[in-house]
């Protein structure tokens, strides 16, 4: 390397340091010169063609959002498992009262029906939204496909189904969510209704309802395992 070349490299390094120092002292520079920011190019994080600095920043933010979302999902799943453990020791009568209050106060589910399959009971202490029916109740026939799937279903329901679940006011409901409880609906079903036809539509995710079904089912089994 010649002396001239060495001086040229030193001058270039000094110029870069000056630019870096100026940008550090004036972080608002790119706000005043956004066209310059848009033209800056960086190597792509995964190799290949270059991308703009703005695109690199967006990539970084999206990657962070995905990381946080995955971490939150993992925490949510662990909390769900922990909650299920606790519910298994709650006596059934107390569990029913908590389910009733929770649906109304926490989820604004003012149109709810809990159908429990088993010996019919006239227990006056049962919440109003609970109905106990025998396994051979003919009204359960219309829910056979729901029980066979074992998965929540949202959308429209037959007039006879809505009237069975919610009484005469069920005919005024525009959409319902039907949630089988227990293996293939062995415990019964939880029904949520809304006057809004789009509140429970067929295309909505039912993951939340499936988790709700697990919690309710565990709470109903609490008396047996407590």
Short mmCIF file of C-alpha atoms in Angstrom, two decimals:
data_model
loop_
_atom_site.label_atom_id
_atom_site.label_comp_id
_atom_site.label_asym_id
_atom_site.label_seq_id
_atom_site.Cartn_x
_atom_site.Cartn_y
_atom_site.Cartn_z
CA UNK A 1 0.00 0.00 0.00
CA UNK A 2 1.34 3.37 -0.96
CA UNK A 3 1.45 6.35 1.37
CA UNK A 4 -1.20 8.07 -0.75
CA UNK A 5 -3.53 5.05 -0.43
CA UNK A 6 -2.99 4.91 3.33
CA UNK A 7 -3.83 8.59 3.63
CA UNK A 8 -6.95 8.00 1.52
CA UNK A 9 -8.13 5.19 3.84
CA UNK A 10 -7.45 7.28 6.92
CA UNK A 11 -9.40 10.18 5.43
CA UNK A 12 -12.33 7.87 4.60
CA UNK A 13 -12.36 6.46 8.15
CA UNK A 14 -12.26 9.96 9.57
CA UNK A 15 -15.17 11.01 7.32
CA UNK A 16 -17.25 8.01 8.43
CA UNK A 17 -16.55 8.83 12.07
CA UNK A 18 -17.61 12.41 11.48
CA UNK A 19 -20.86 11.29 9.82
CA UNK A 20 -21.58 8.81 12.62
CA UNK A 21 -20.86 11.46 15.23
CA UNK A 22 -23.11 13.97 13.50
CA UNK A 23 -26.03 11.49 13.33
CA UNK A 24 -25.60 10.65 17.00
CA UNK A 25 -25.72 14.32 17.90
CA UNK A 26 -28.69 14.94 15.58
CA UNK A 27 -30.98 11.87 15.74
CA UNK A 28 -33.76 13.92 14.16
CA UNK A 29 -31.77 14.18 10.89
CA UNK A 30 -33.80 11.48 9.10
CA UNK A 31 -37.06 13.05 10.20
CA UNK A 32 -36.06 16.14 8.22
CA UNK A 33 -34.65 14.10 5.33
CA UNK A 34 -37.00 11.13 4.94
CA UNK A 35 -36.14 10.75 1.26
CA UNK A 36 -32.55 9.97 2.28
CA UNK A 37 -33.78 7.40 4.80
CA UNK A 38 -35.91 5.69 2.16
CA UNK A 39 -32.88 5.34 -0.17
CA UNK A 40 -30.61 3.72 2.40
CA UNK A 41 -30.02 0.04 1.68
CA UNK A 42 -28.84 -2.76 3.98
CA UNK A 43 -28.05 -6.45 3.38
CA UNK A 44 -31.11 -8.62 3.95
CA UNK A 45 -31.06 -10.34 7.35
CA UNK A 46 -31.40 -13.75 5.63
CA UNK A 47 -29.03 -12.96 2.81
CA UNK A 48 -29.84 -12.19 -0.79
CA UNK A 49 -30.86 -8.80 -2.10
CA UNK A 50 -30.62 -5.60 -0.11
CA UNK A 51 -33.57 -3.94 1.62
CA UNK A 52 -34.22 -0.45 2.85
CA UNK A 53 -33.45 0.58 6.39
CA UNK A 54 -37.17 1.13 6.97
CA UNK A 55 -37.93 -2.42 5.80
CA UNK A 56 -35.20 -3.76 8.09
CA UNK A 57 -36.77 -1.90 11.04
CA UNK A 58 -40.21 -3.27 10.18
CA UNK A 59 -38.79 -6.79 9.93
CA UNK A 60 -37.22 -6.40 13.34
CA UNK A 61 -40.46 -5.16 14.90
CA UNK A 62 -42.49 -7.97 13.32
CA UNK A 63 -40.02 -10.56 14.55
CA UNK A 64 -40.28 -9.12 18.06
CA UNK A 65 -44.09 -9.15 17.91
CA UNK A 66 -44.07 -12.81 16.84
CA UNK A 67 -41.65 -13.69 19.64
CA UNK A 68 -43.82 -11.93 22.24
CA UNK A 69 -47.00 -13.54 20.87
CA UNK A 70 -45.48 -17.02 21.11
CA UNK A 71 -44.30 -16.36 24.65
CA UNK A 72 -47.77 -15.12 25.61
CA UNK A 73 -49.38 -18.19 24.06
CA UNK A 74 -47.10 -20.43 26.11
CA UNK A 75 -47.93 -18.56 29.32
CA UNK A 76 -51.64 -18.68 28.49
CA UNK A 77 -51.48 -22.43 27.99
CA UNK A 78 -49.68 -22.99 31.30
CA UNK A 79 -52.20 -20.77 33.11
CA UNK A 80 -55.04 -22.71 31.50
CA UNK A 81 -53.62 -26.04 32.72
CA UNK A 82 -53.08 -24.59 36.20
CA UNK A 83 -56.67 -23.29 36.32
CA UNK A 84 -58.01 -26.70 35.31
CA UNK A 85 -56.14 -28.34 38.18
CA UNK A 86 -57.74 -25.95 40.67
CA UNK A 87 -61.24 -26.38 39.29
CA UNK A 88 -61.19 -30.14 39.75
CA UNK A 89 -61.55 -29.77 43.51
CA UNK A 90 -64.52 -27.38 43.51
CA UNK A 91 -67.86 -28.96 44.60
CA UNK A 92 -70.42 -29.01 41.80
CA UNK A 93 -72.95 -26.69 43.48
CA UNK A 94 -70.29 -24.03 44.00
CA UNK A 95 -68.94 -24.55 40.50
CA UNK A 96 -72.37 -23.97 38.96
CA UNK A 97 -72.79 -20.73 40.88
CA UNK A 98 -69.34 -19.55 39.76
CA UNK A 99 -70.02 -20.47 36.13
CA UNK A 100 -73.31 -18.56 36.23
CA UNK A 101 -71.69 -15.46 37.72
CA UNK A 102 -68.63 -15.66 35.47
CA UNK A 103 -70.59 -15.88 32.25
CA UNK A 104 -72.70 -12.86 33.16
CA UNK A 105 -70.12 -10.66 34.84
CA UNK A 106 -66.92 -11.51 32.96
CA UNK A 107 -68.23 -12.29 29.47
CA UNK A 108 -71.52 -10.36 29.33
CA UNK A 109 -73.22 -13.63 28.38
CA UNK A 110 -76.73 -12.76 29.51
CA UNK A 111 -78.23 -15.42 27.23
CA UNK A 112 -76.67 -18.66 28.45
CA UNK A 113 -77.96 -22.17 29.04
CA UNK A 114 -76.18 -25.10 30.64
CA UNK A 115 -77.75 -28.47 29.83
CA UNK A 116 -76.50 -31.29 32.05
CA UNK A 117 -77.15 -34.86 31.00
CA UNK A 118 -78.15 -37.17 33.84
CA UNK A 119 -80.97 -37.77 36.26
CA UNK A 120 -83.44 -34.90 36.13
CA UNK A 121 -83.41 -32.76 39.24
CA UNK A 122 -85.80 -30.23 40.76
CA UNK A 123 -83.14 -28.81 43.05
CA UNK A 124 -84.28 -25.22 43.84
CA UNK A 125 -80.67 -24.20 44.47
CA UNK A 126 -79.66 -24.74 40.85
CA UNK A 127 -78.99 -21.50 38.93
CA UNK A 128 -81.79 -20.58 36.55
CA UNK A 129 -79.66 -21.15 33.46
CA UNK A 130 -79.01 -24.81 34.39
CA UNK A 131 -81.22 -27.61 33.16
CA UNK A 132 -80.76 -31.28 33.99
CA UNK A 133 -82.23 -33.75 31.50
CA UNK A 134 -82.06 -37.55 31.21
CA UNK A 135 -79.85 -39.08 28.53
CA UNK A 136 -82.91 -40.25 26.60
CA UNK A 137 -84.50 -36.79 26.43
CA UNK A 138 -85.81 -36.47 22.84
CA UNK A 139 -84.64 -32.85 22.67
CA UNK A 140 -81.03 -34.06 22.67
CA UNK A 141 -81.52 -35.81 19.33
CA UNK A 142 -81.06 -32.57 17.41
CA UNK A 143 -77.61 -32.11 18.97
CA UNK A 144 -76.25 -35.54 17.99
CA UNK A 145 -73.98 -34.18 15.25
CA UNK A 146 -72.61 -31.57 17.67
CA UNK A 147 -71.85 -34.23 20.27
CA UNK A 148 -70.31 -36.52 17.64
CA UNK A 149 -67.87 -33.78 16.56
CA UNK A 150 -66.99 -32.89 20.14
CA UNK A 151 -66.22 -29.35 18.98
CA UNK A 152 -67.93 -25.97 19.50
CA UNK A 153 -70.17 -24.72 16.72
CA UNK A 154 -71.27 -21.17 15.98
CA UNK A 155 -73.95 -19.72 13.76
CA UNK A 156 -77.67 -20.22 13.36
CA UNK A 157 -79.73 -22.79 15.25
CA UNK A 158 -83.14 -24.30 14.66
CA UNK A 159 -86.13 -22.69 16.30
CA UNK A 160 -86.74 -25.88 18.28
CA UNK A 161 -83.15 -25.90 19.54
CA UNK A 162 -83.23 -22.26 20.63
CA UNK A 163 -86.56 -22.69 22.38
CA UNK A 164 -85.33 -25.82 24.17
CA UNK A 165 -82.15 -24.07 25.34
CA UNK A 166 -83.36 -20.59 26.17
CA UNK A 167 -87.14 -20.87 26.44
CA UNK A 168 -89.50 -18.67 24.40
CA UNK A 169 -87.01 -15.78 24.35
CA UNK A 170 -84.63 -18.02 22.43
CA UNK A 171 -86.66 -17.42 19.29
CA UNK A 172 -85.48 -13.80 19.35
CA UNK A 173 -81.79 -14.70 19.31
CA UNK A 174 -79.92 -14.13 16.05
CA UNK A 175 -76.92 -16.40 16.61
CA UNK A 176 -75.72 -19.02 19.07
CA UNK A 177 -72.56 -20.82 20.16
CA UNK A 178 -73.06 -24.48 21.07
CA UNK A 179 -70.28 -25.98 23.18
CA UNK A 180 -70.29 -29.74 23.98
CA UNK A 181 -69.03 -30.59 27.46
CA UNK A 182 -67.03 -33.69 28.26
CA UNK A 183 -66.00 -36.41 25.81
CA UNK A 184 -68.42 -36.21 22.87
CA UNK A 185 -70.79 -34.14 24.97
CA UNK A 186 -71.06 -36.79 27.69
CA UNK A 187 -71.70 -34.13 30.35
CA UNK A 188 -74.06 -32.00 28.26
CA UNK A 189 -73.63 -28.68 26.50
CA UNK A 190 -73.21 -24.98 27.12
CA UNK A 191 -75.12 -22.61 24.86
CA UNK A 192 -74.49 -18.89 24.46
CA UNK A 193 -76.89 -16.71 22.53
CA UNK A 194 -76.96 -13.19 21.13
CA UNK A 195 -79.57 -11.04 19.40
CA UNK A 196 -76.80 -10.07 16.95
CA UNK A 197 -76.72 -12.43 13.93
CA UNK A 198 -72.99 -11.85 13.51
CA UNK A 199 -71.94 -12.26 17.15
CA UNK A 200 -71.45 -16.03 16.78
CA UNK A 201 -70.80 -16.62 13.09
CA UNK A 202 -69.58 -19.88 11.48
CA UNK A 203 -66.23 -18.39 10.47
CA UNK A 204 -65.12 -17.28 13.91
CA UNK A 205 -62.37 -19.05 15.84
CA UNK A 206 -63.67 -21.50 18.43
CA UNK A 207 -60.40 -21.97 20.34
CA UNK A 208 -61.63 -19.81 23.20
CA UNK A 209 -64.90 -21.76 23.39
CA UNK A 210 -63.00 -25.06 23.42
CA UNK A 211 -60.93 -23.88 26.39
CA UNK A 212 -64.05 -22.62 28.11
CA UNK A 213 -65.58 -26.08 27.63
CA UNK A 214 -62.58 -27.70 29.31
CA UNK A 215 -62.81 -25.38 32.30
CA UNK A 216 -66.55 -25.89 32.73
CA UNK A 217 -66.22 -29.66 32.34
CA UNK A 218 -63.47 -29.86 34.95
CA UNK A 219 -65.49 -27.73 37.33
CA UNK A 220 -68.53 -30.00 36.91
CA UNK A 221 -66.39 -33.05 37.68
CA UNK A 222 -64.97 -31.43 40.79
CA UNK A 223 -67.45 -33.06 43.18
CA UNK A 224 -66.51 -36.50 41.90
CA UNK A 225 -62.79 -35.99 42.40
CA UNK A 226 -62.95 -33.84 45.55
#
